[in-house]
Coordinates of C-alpha atoms in Angstrom, one line a residue:
Chain N
M1 CA 3.0 -16.8 50.3
S2 CA 5.8 -19.0 51.9
A3 CA 6.7 -22.5 51.0
H4 CA 5.4 -24.0 53.7
E5 CA 1.9 -22.9 53.2
N6 CA 2.0 -25.0 50.1
A7 CA 2.3 -28.0 52.0
R8 CA -1.3 -27.7 53.5
E9 CA -3.4 -29.6 50.8
G10 CA -6.7 -28.0 49.8
Y11 CA -5.3 -24.8 50.7
D12 CA -3.6 -21.8 48.4
F13 CA -5.2 -23.3 45.2
A14 CA -5.4 -20.4 43.4
H15 CA -2.8 -19.6 40.3
P16 CA -3.3 -16.2 39.3
L17 CA -2.9 -15.8 36.1
P18 CA -0.5 -12.7 34.6
L19 CA -1.4 -9.5 33.9
P20 CA 0.6 -9.3 30.4
L21 CA -1.5 -13.0 29.5
L22 CA -4.3 -11.1 30.3
A23 CA -4.0 -8.0 28.3
G24 CA -2.4 -9.6 25.9
T25 CA -5.9 -11.7 24.8
F26 CA -7.7 -8.7 25.3
V27 CA -6.1 -7.2 22.2
V28 CA -6.3 -9.8 20.4
L29 CA -10.0 -10.0 20.5
T30 CA -10.4 -6.2 19.7
M31 CA -7.6 -6.6 16.8
L32 CA -10.3 -9.7 15.8
T33 CA -13.4 -7.7 16.6
I34 CA -11.8 -5.0 13.7
L35 CA -11.4 -7.6 11.7
T36 CA -15.1 -8.8 11.9
V37 CA -16.4 -5.7 11.3
A38 CA -13.5 -5.0 8.1
Q39 CA -14.8 -7.8 6.9
A40 CA -17.6 -6.4 6.4
S41 CA -17.1 -4.5 3.8
F42 CA -15.8 -6.7 1.3
E43 CA -18.0 -9.3 -0.7
F44 CA -17.3 -12.7 0.2
G45 CA -20.6 -14.0 -1.6
S46 CA -21.9 -17.1 0.4
I47 CA -19.1 -17.8 2.7
D48 CA -19.5 -14.3 4.5
V49 CA -20.9 -15.9 7.5
L50 CA -18.2 -19.0 7.3
I51 CA -15.8 -16.2 7.8
V52 CA -17.9 -14.2 10.3
M53 CA -18.9 -17.4 12.1
V54 CA -15.1 -18.9 12.4
I55 CA -14.0 -15.6 13.4
A56 CA -16.0 -15.0 16.0
T57 CA -15.6 -18.8 17.4
V58 CA -11.9 -18.0 17.9
K59 CA -13.2 -15.2 20.1
A60 CA -14.6 -17.4 21.6
I61 CA -11.8 -19.9 22.5
L62 CA -10.0 -16.7 23.9
V63 CA -12.5 -16.0 25.8
G64 CA -13.3 -19.6 27.3
A65 CA -9.8 -20.8 27.2
I66 CA -8.0 -17.3 29.2
F67 CA -11.0 -15.1 30.8
M68 CA -12.5 -18.4 32.0
H69 CA -9.7 -19.9 32.5
L70 CA -10.6 -23.4 30.7
A71 CA -7.3 -24.3 30.1
W72 CA -6.4 -24.3 33.2
D73 CA -9.7 -26.3 34.7
K74 CA -10.8 -29.5 35.9
P75 CA -11.4 -31.7 32.9
F76 CA -15.2 -32.1 33.7
N77 CA -16.5 -28.5 33.5
I78 CA -15.0 -28.4 29.9
I79 CA -16.6 -31.3 29.0
C80 CA -19.6 -30.1 30.4
F81 CA -19.2 -26.8 28.7
I82 CA -18.0 -27.8 25.2
G83 CA -21.0 -31.0 25.7
S84 CA -23.4 -28.3 25.5
F85 CA -22.1 -26.8 22.5
V86 CA -22.5 -29.7 21.2
F87 CA -25.8 -30.1 21.4
V88 CA -26.6 -26.6 20.5
G89 CA -25.4 -27.8 17.0
L90 CA -27.2 -30.7 16.7
F91 CA -30.5 -28.4 17.5
I92 CA -29.7 -26.1 15.2
M93 CA -28.5 -28.4 12.5
F94 CA -31.7 -31.1 12.9
T95 CA -34.2 -28.1 12.7
L96 CA -32.6 -26.5 10.1
F97 CA -32.3 -29.4 7.8
D98 CA -36.4 -29.3 8.9
S99 CA -37.0 -26.1 8.4
R100 CA -35.4 -27.2 4.7
A101 CA -37.2 -30.1 3.6
T102 CA -40.4 -28.2 5.0
V103 CA -40.0 -24.8 3.2
K104 CA -42.0 -25.6 0.4
D105 CA -45.4 -25.7 2.7
D106 CA -45.4 -22.1 3.0
I107 CA -48.3 -20.6 3.3
P108 CA -49.1 -17.5 0.8
I109 CA -49.2 -13.9 2.8
L110 CA -52.1 -12.4 1.7
D111 CA -53.5 -8.9 1.8
D112 CA -50.5 -7.3 4.5
G113 CA -50.3 -3.8 4.4
I114 CA -46.3 -2.7 2.3
V115 CA -44.3 -0.1 3.5
T116 CA -41.8 0.5 0.4
A117 CA -41.9 3.9 -0.7
S118 CA -42.4 3.3 -4.6
A119 CA -45.2 2.1 -3.5
E120 CA -47.4 5.1 -3.5
K121 CA -46.8 5.4 -6.9
Chain M
M1 CA -9.3 -33.9 47.2
A2 CA -8.0 -32.8 50.1
T3 CA -9.7 -35.2 53.1
T4 CA -6.9 -34.6 55.9
D5 CA -9.1 -32.7 58.1
A6 CA -12.0 -34.3 57.3
G7 CA -14.0 -35.1 60.8
L8 CA -11.8 -32.4 62.2
A9 CA -13.4 -29.7 60.7
S10 CA -16.9 -29.8 61.5
D11 CA -16.8 -30.2 65.1
A12 CA -14.4 -27.3 65.0
H13 CA -16.5 -24.2 63.1
D14 CA -14.3 -21.7 65.1
K15 CA -15.4 -17.7 63.0
P16 CA -12.9 -15.8 65.9
G17 CA -10.9 -13.0 64.6
H18 CA -8.4 -14.6 62.7
G19 CA -10.6 -16.0 60.4
H20 CA -8.0 -15.1 57.7
S21 CA -6.2 -17.4 55.8
D22 CA -2.6 -15.5 57.0
H23 CA -2.5 -17.2 60.1
G24 CA -0.6 -20.1 60.9
H25 CA -1.7 -22.9 58.7
G26 CA 0.1 -24.9 60.5
D27 CA -1.8 -26.2 62.8
H28 CA -4.7 -28.4 61.8
D29 CA -6.6 -29.0 64.7
H30 CA -9.1 -25.9 64.8
D31 CA -9.0 -24.2 61.7
H32 CA -12.0 -23.4 60.2
P33 CA -11.7 -20.6 58.4
S34 CA -14.5 -18.0 58.6
Y35 CA -15.1 -18.0 54.8
L36 CA -15.1 -22.0 54.4
A37 CA -19.1 -23.2 54.9
H38 CA -19.1 -26.4 58.1
H39 CA -20.6 -28.9 54.7
F40 CA -16.5 -28.6 53.1
D41 CA -12.8 -30.1 54.3
T42 CA -10.7 -27.8 52.7
P43 CA -11.2 -24.3 50.5
E44 CA -9.9 -25.8 47.5
Q45 CA -13.4 -28.3 48.2
Q46 CA -16.0 -25.1 48.2
F47 CA -14.3 -23.8 44.9
D48 CA -14.7 -26.4 43.0
S49 CA -18.3 -27.5 44.2
G50 CA -19.0 -23.4 43.9
K51 CA -17.0 -24.1 40.7
L52 CA -18.8 -26.9 38.9
G53 CA -22.7 -25.8 39.6
M54 CA -21.4 -22.5 38.1
W55 CA -20.5 -24.4 34.8
L56 CA -23.7 -26.0 34.8
F57 CA -25.8 -23.3 35.1
L58 CA -23.6 -21.4 32.1
V59 CA -24.5 -24.8 30.0
T60 CA -28.2 -24.2 30.6
E61 CA -27.5 -21.1 29.4
V62 CA -25.7 -21.9 26.7
L63 CA -28.5 -24.1 25.6
F64 CA -31.3 -21.1 26.5
F65 CA -29.7 -18.9 23.4
S66 CA -29.3 -21.3 21.7
G67 CA -33.5 -21.9 21.2
M68 CA -32.4 -18.1 20.1
F69 CA -30.5 -18.9 17.5
C70 CA -32.0 -21.5 16.4
A71 CA -34.8 -19.0 15.4
Y72 CA -31.8 -16.5 14.0
A73 CA -31.0 -19.6 11.8
I74 CA -34.4 -21.0 10.2
F75 CA -36.2 -17.3 9.6
R76 CA -32.2 -16.4 8.2
S77 CA -32.4 -19.4 5.7
W78 CA -35.7 -18.5 4.9
R79 CA -35.7 -14.9 3.7
P80 CA -32.1 -14.3 3.8
E81 CA -32.6 -11.3 1.9
V82 CA -34.9 -10.1 4.7
F83 CA -32.4 -10.0 6.6
E84 CA -30.0 -8.5 4.9
G85 CA -31.9 -5.9 4.2
C86 CA -33.3 -5.3 7.6
S87 CA -29.4 -5.2 9.3
Q88 CA -28.8 -2.1 7.4
F89 CA -31.4 -0.4 9.7
L90 CA -28.7 -1.2 12.8
N91 CA -25.6 1.1 13.0
T92 CA -22.6 -1.3 13.2
K93 CA -20.7 1.6 15.1
L94 CA -22.8 1.3 18.3
G95 CA -22.7 -2.3 18.1
A96 CA -18.7 -2.2 17.4
I97 CA -18.2 0.1 20.4
N98 CA -20.6 -2.0 22.4
T99 CA -18.3 -4.6 21.2
G100 CA -15.5 -3.0 22.6
V101 CA -16.8 -1.8 25.8
L102 CA -17.9 -5.7 26.3
L103 CA -14.6 -7.0 25.6
F104 CA -12.9 -4.3 27.7
S105 CA -15.4 -5.3 30.7
S106 CA -14.4 -9.0 30.7
F107 CA -10.9 -8.2 30.4
T108 CA -11.1 -5.8 33.9
M109 CA -13.2 -9.1 35.1
A110 CA -10.5 -11.1 34.8
W111 CA -8.2 -8.6 36.0
G112 CA -10.7 -8.6 39.1
V113 CA -10.1 -12.4 39.4
R114 CA -6.8 -12.4 39.9
C115 CA -7.1 -9.5 42.4
A116 CA -9.5 -11.6 44.5
Q117 CA -6.9 -14.2 44.2
K118 CA -3.7 -11.4 45.3
E119 CA -5.9 -9.8 47.7
Q120 CA -5.5 -6.9 45.9
H121 CA -8.0 -4.9 47.2
K122 CA -8.3 -1.8 46.4
L123 CA -7.3 -3.0 42.8
L124 CA -10.3 -5.1 42.6
T125 CA -12.9 -2.7 43.5
V126 CA -11.4 -0.8 41.2
M127 CA -11.2 -3.6 38.3
L128 CA -14.6 -4.9 39.5
A129 CA -16.3 -0.8 39.6
T130 CA -14.5 -0.9 35.8
T131 CA -16.4 -3.3 34.6
L132 CA -19.9 -2.6 36.1
S133 CA -19.0 0.9 34.4
C134 CA -18.7 -0.7 31.4
A135 CA -22.1 -2.7 31.9
T136 CA -23.7 0.8 32.2
V137 CA -21.6 2.5 29.3
F138 CA -23.0 -0.7 27.5
L139 CA -26.8 -0.3 28.5
G140 CA -26.7 3.3 27.5
V141 CA -25.4 2.9 24.3
K142 CA -28.4 0.2 24.1
A143 CA -30.8 3.2 25.1
I144 CA -29.5 4.5 22.3
E145 CA -30.3 2.3 19.9
Y146 CA -33.6 1.4 20.8
S147 CA -35.0 4.7 21.5
H148 CA -33.7 5.9 18.1
K149 CA -35.9 2.2 16.6
W150 CA -38.7 2.8 18.5
H151 CA -39.1 6.3 17.0
L152 CA -38.8 5.4 13.3
G153 CA -42.1 2.4 14.2
L154 CA -39.2 -0.5 13.3
L155 CA -40.9 -2.5 16.3
P156 CA -41.4 -6.2 16.9
A157 CA -43.6 -8.0 13.7
G158 CA -47.3 -6.9 14.4
L159 CA -46.7 -3.2 16.0
F160 CA -43.9 -2.6 13.2
S161 CA -44.7 0.8 11.5
Y162 CA -41.4 2.0 9.6
D163 CA -42.8 4.0 7.4
P164 CA -39.5 5.4 4.9
A165 CA -42.2 7.9 3.9
N166 CA -42.6 9.7 7.8
L167 CA -39.9 9.4 9.2
H168 CA -40.6 11.4 12.4
P169 CA -44.2 10.1 13.6
E170 CA -45.5 12.8 15.8
G171 CA -47.1 12.2 19.1
G172 CA -44.8 8.8 19.4
P173 CA -43.6 8.7 23.1
N174 CA -39.8 10.4 24.1
Y175 CA -38.7 6.4 24.3
L176 CA -35.5 8.0 25.3
A177 CA -36.5 9.3 28.7
W178 CA -39.0 6.7 29.8
I179 CA -35.6 4.3 29.6
C180 CA -33.8 6.4 31.4
A181 CA -36.2 6.9 33.9
P182 CA -35.0 4.9 36.1
F183 CA -31.4 4.8 36.1
I184 CA -31.7 8.5 36.7
A185 CA -34.1 7.9 39.6
I186 CA -31.3 5.4 41.0
T187 CA -28.3 7.5 40.3
I188 CA -29.8 10.5 42.6
G189 CA -30.5 7.6 44.8
V190 CA -27.1 6.6 45.0
A191 CA -26.4 10.3 44.9
I192 CA -28.5 10.7 48.3
W193 CA -26.6 8.3 49.9
L194 CA -23.3 9.0 49.0
V195 CA -24.2 12.2 50.6
V196 CA -26.4 11.3 54.2
S197 CA -22.9 8.6 54.5
F198 CA -20.2 11.3 54.1
L199 CA -22.8 13.8 56.8
R200 CA -23.1 10.9 59.3
G201 CA -20.2 9.2 59.4
A202 CA -20.0 6.0 57.7
K203 CA -16.9 5.4 55.9
F204 CA -17.8 1.9 54.7
Q205 CA -21.3 2.7 53.1
F206 CA -19.3 6.4 51.8
E207 CA -16.9 3.7 50.4
C208 CA -19.4 1.6 48.6
A209 CA -21.7 4.5 47.3
K210 CA -18.6 6.5 45.7
P211 CA -17.8 3.8 43.1
L212 CA -21.6 2.8 42.6
F213 CA -22.5 6.1 41.9
V214 CA -19.8 6.6 39.2
V215 CA -20.9 3.3 37.8
C216 CA -24.7 5.4 37.6
L217 CA -23.0 7.8 36.0
F218 CA -21.2 5.9 33.2
F219 CA -24.8 5.2 32.1
F220 CA -25.3 9.2 30.8
V221 CA -21.7 8.6 29.5
G222 CA -23.0 5.6 27.1
V223 CA -26.5 7.6 26.2
G224 CA -23.7 10.6 25.4
L225 CA -21.6 8.5 23.5
G226 CA -24.4 6.7 21.6
T227 CA -26.2 10.3 20.9
I228 CA -22.8 11.6 19.1
L229 CA -22.4 7.7 16.7
E230 CA -26.1 8.1 16.2
S231 CA -26.3 11.8 14.8
G232 CA -22.9 10.9 13.4
A233 CA -24.4 8.0 11.3
D234 CA -27.3 9.9 10.2
K235 CA -26.0 12.4 8.5
E236 CA -24.4 9.8 6.3
H237 CA -27.6 8.0 6.1
S238 CA -28.7 11.4 4.7
S239 CA -25.7 11.9 2.4
H240 CA -26.1 8.6 0.8
D241 CA -30.1 9.4 0.3
T242 CA -30.4 12.2 -1.8
V243 CA -27.8 9.8 -4.1
A244 CA -30.5 7.4 -3.4
V245 CA -34.0 9.3 -3.5
S246 CA -32.7 9.9 -7.2
D247 CA -33.5 6.5 -8.5
A248 CA -35.9 5.5 -5.6
H249 CA -38.5 7.3 -7.2
G250 CA -40.2 10.3 -4.3
S251 CA -39.2 8.2 -1.4
E252 CA -39.0 11.5 1.3
P253 CA -35.6 12.4 2.3
G254 CA -33.8 11.5 4.9
E255 CA -33.9 7.4 4.4
G256 CA -33.6 6.3 1.3
H257 CA -32.9 2.8 2.7
A258 CA -36.4 1.2 1.7
A259 CA -36.0 2.1 -2.5
V260 CA -32.0 0.6 -1.7
E261 CA -33.0 -2.4 -0.6
G262 CA -35.9 -2.9 -2.7
H263 CA -33.8 -2.6 -5.5
D264 CA -31.2 -4.8 -3.8
S265 CA -33.2 -7.7 -2.9
H266 CA -34.3 -7.7 -6.5
A267 CA -31.1 -8.1 -7.8
D268 CA -30.5 -10.9 -5.4
A269 CA -33.6 -12.0 -5.9
V270 CA -33.2 -12.9 -9.9
A271 CA -29.5 -13.8 -8.8
S272 CA -30.7 -16.7 -6.9
T273 CA -33.1 -17.9 -9.4
D274 CA -30.3 -17.7 -11.9
A275 CA -28.0 -19.8 -9.9
E276 CA -30.9 -22.4 -9.5
P277 CA -29.9 -25.6 -11.7
A278 CA -33.6 -27.1 -11.5
T279 CA -34.6 -26.3 -14.9
D280 CA -32.8 -27.3 -19.0
H281 CA -34.2 -23.8 -19.9
S282 CA -33.4 -21.6 -16.7
T283 CA -31.5 -19.1 -18.5
D284 CA -34.5 -18.1 -20.4
L285 CA -36.5 -18.7 -17.4
A286 CA -34.1 -15.3 -16.1
L287 CA -34.3 -13.5 -18.7
I288 CA -38.1 -13.7 -18.8
E289 CA -37.6 -13.1 -14.7
R290 CA -35.6 -9.6 -15.8
L291 CA -38.3 -8.8 -18.4
A292 CA -40.9 -9.7 -15.6
S293 CA -39.2 -7.5 -13.2
D294 CA -40.8 -4.5 -14.7
S295 CA -43.8 -4.8 -13.0
T296 CA -46.4 -3.1 -15.4
N297 CA -45.5 -6.5 -17.7
T298 CA -48.1 -8.1 -15.9
G299 CA -48.7 -11.0 -18.5
L300 CA -44.7 -12.0 -18.7
K301 CA -45.0 -12.2 -15.1
A302 CA -48.1 -14.4 -15.2
D303 CA -46.3 -16.7 -17.8
L304 CA -43.1 -16.7 -15.2
E305 CA -45.4 -17.9 -12.6
A306 CA -46.6 -20.4 -14.6
R307 CA -43.3 -22.1 -15.7
K308 CA -42.2 -21.7 -12.4
M309 CA -45.2 -23.6 -10.7
Q310 CA -44.3 -26.2 -13.6
S311 CA -41.0 -26.6 -12.8
E312 CA -41.7 -27.3 -9.3
L313 CA -44.5 -30.2 -9.9
A314 CA -41.7 -31.4 -12.1
S315 CA -39.3 -31.5 -9.5
G316 CA -41.9 -33.2 -7.2
G317 CA -42.5 -30.2 -4.9
I318 CA -45.6 -29.7 -3.1
V319 CA -46.7 -26.1 -5.0
Y320 CA -49.3 -24.3 -3.1
D321 CA -51.8 -21.6 -5.5
V322 CA -49.6 -18.7 -4.8
V323 CA -51.2 -16.2 -7.1
D324 CA -53.5 -14.0 -5.1
D325 CA -54.6 -10.5 -5.5
T326 CA -51.1 -8.4 -4.6
S327 CA -49.6 -10.8 -7.3
A328 CA -50.6 -8.9 -9.6
T329 CA -50.1 -5.2 -8.4
V330 CA -47.9 -2.8 -8.7
A331 CA -47.4 -3.3 -4.8
H332 CA -45.9 -7.3 -5.4
A333 CA -42.7 -5.6 -8.0
E334 CA -41.2 -3.9 -5.1
D335 CA -41.9 -6.6 -2.6
N336 CA -40.1 -8.3 0.6
V337 CA -38.4 -6.6 3.2
L338 CA -40.3 -4.2 4.4
R339 CA -43.4 -5.4 5.0
P340 CA -44.6 -5.0 7.9
S341 CA -45.1 -9.5 8.5
R342 CA -41.3 -10.0 7.7
A343 CA -39.3 -7.5 8.4
G344 CA -41.2 -7.4 11.6
V345 CA -40.1 -10.6 12.5
F346 CA -35.7 -9.6 11.7
F347 CA -36.9 -7.4 14.5
S348 CA -38.4 -9.0 17.3
I349 CA -35.8 -11.9 16.9
Y350 CA -33.7 -8.9 16.8
Y351 CA -35.5 -7.2 20.1
C352 CA -35.8 -11.0 21.7
M353 CA -32.2 -11.7 21.8
T354 CA -30.7 -8.4 22.4
G355 CA -33.3 -7.4 24.7
I356 CA -32.6 -10.5 26.7
H357 CA -28.5 -10.2 26.7
A358 CA -29.5 -6.9 28.2
I359 CA -31.6 -8.8 30.7
H360 CA -28.8 -10.8 31.9
I361 CA -26.2 -7.6 31.1
L362 CA -29.0 -5.9 34.0
A363 CA -28.8 -9.6 36.2
G364 CA -25.0 -8.7 36.4
I365 CA -24.9 -6.1 37.2
G366 CA -26.6 -7.0 40.5
V367 CA -24.5 -9.8 41.2
M368 CA -21.4 -7.4 40.7
V369 CA -22.9 -4.8 42.7
W370 CA -22.7 -7.1 46.1
L371 CA -19.2 -8.3 45.3
L372 CA -18.4 -4.7 44.8
V373 CA -19.4 -4.1 48.6
R374 CA -18.4 -7.6 49.8
S375 CA -14.3 -6.3 48.4
V376 CA -15.0 -3.1 49.3
R377 CA -15.4 -5.6 53.7
K378 CA -12.0 -7.0 52.1
D379 CA -14.2 -10.7 52.2
F380 CA -11.9 -12.1 49.7
N381 CA -8.4 -14.0 50.4
H382 CA -6.7 -16.1 47.6
N383 CA -8.2 -18.6 49.2
Y384 CA -11.4 -17.6 48.8
F385 CA -12.5 -16.3 45.9
G386 CA -14.9 -18.3 44.7
P387 CA -17.7 -15.4 44.1
V388 CA -15.4 -12.9 41.6
D389 CA -14.6 -16.0 40.2
Y390 CA -18.2 -17.1 39.1
V391 CA -19.2 -14.1 38.7
G392 CA -16.5 -13.6 36.2
L393 CA -17.6 -16.7 34.2
Y394 CA -21.2 -15.4 33.9
W395 CA -19.9 -12.5 32.9
H396 CA -17.6 -13.8 30.2
I397 CA -20.6 -16.3 29.0
V398 CA -22.3 -13.3 28.0
D399 CA -19.5 -11.3 26.6
M400 CA -19.4 -14.5 24.3
I401 CA -22.7 -14.7 23.7
W402 CA -22.4 -10.8 22.1
I403 CA -19.6 -12.1 20.7
Y404 CA -21.7 -14.1 17.9
L405 CA -24.7 -11.9 18.1
F406 CA -22.7 -8.7 17.1
P407 CA -21.7 -10.3 13.7
L408 CA -24.8 -12.0 12.8
M409 CA -27.5 -9.1 13.4
Y410 CA -24.9 -5.7 12.4
L411 CA -23.1 -7.2 9.7
I412 CA -24.8 -8.7 7.7
R413 CA -24.2 -8.0 3.5

């Protein structure tokens, strides 16, 4: 692209991402996947879910920022997208609060066939 | 935003052969290139508008999936042991392979956007075909996963009929064949299209059909890959089982899961009540509980039941009369995990989430085929790559959802 073309406003706005950056992101994402699978074979107790979610979130941020160009995108698009996750957080949090509060109102299960092998004994 | 040629553009709606951007940008007067819709002033404005629309759509997608993640969170918080137990039925290797495949397809998609921006038409077609191939490999592996589970009776609540004593029930349909049937039909159709377009010398159609045929074939690569990994896993399972069977009184060889999980969950149940700080005599309770875990010790069980209820009442909880017929039977001792109504719910959530995700993959395949045809037609240039970019965004969000789904479903310990 010659220089005079860039003078035209509203044209030539594309900013192709360098290939090494894309490839590097892919490599990091693959590493993180291996890490997630590897950590599953260790016992971390109750923080298990937390670790998994942190790794997944790091991966999601990488995908969002680089593959989806969010790092170079318009702030409004970023706000929309991040905003959706904020509302998802609120939604799940409050539903969980509610479910915790009412978990004792469990209606017992009656007469339900059980398929464990040892039931035959 | 550029408003330099507002007004000028509207009446200069020319669509001559030089619609490409590489003609002189100097002449402001008449140029409204063919790729620029008449209601936009500049390509950038067109791109930004489309992109905003796409982001808003993606927001609705995130919210849509959040409903299912919420269901997951609630059911998991209610019965963590069921999720732990049932997750063992999901093949981690297949899930991990699929994650890798999707990540790679995300990479090729992002590369494709770069190609569109740089007007590398050939490479763009290759990238789109690679992304599509990854998508079909993903579906091929999924076909193996689903058919294997359906065969075992690991079905959603209501249909769940898994029986560790009878792992290979006779008379079920060949699920894999049914899943593959539409893909076989499509592959044959594309092959015919390929041959016909070649014979008739329809160059453009041939150029489109070529990569699409490869894409179709990759579905069967996925099926093959899934079969290999699944059979490997089966061997592993059975070797585990020989160990498991010894203490899993009399389950058929082949799958000791049920018994193993029964024990696990029981141990967990004991552990969790150990941790409950609610009452002063909690250690006492734990001891009795351990004794009561012997299913024949019905007297102690009843005693334990009563004590628990008492402490529940003391702490102000609402208590229903949970003493039913099953509580005093052998069946109740092993309990949990594989009750159809509980395991079934796990599989309902599993099929719902992964199934809707797979439908999104199918939709992605649909739009990417459209992109592929357009890229063969060399429609995209450095001022007009919006469609590639938008589909890319959609594809990345599908990937992102899988990034969360994979550990939440397959990697529960």
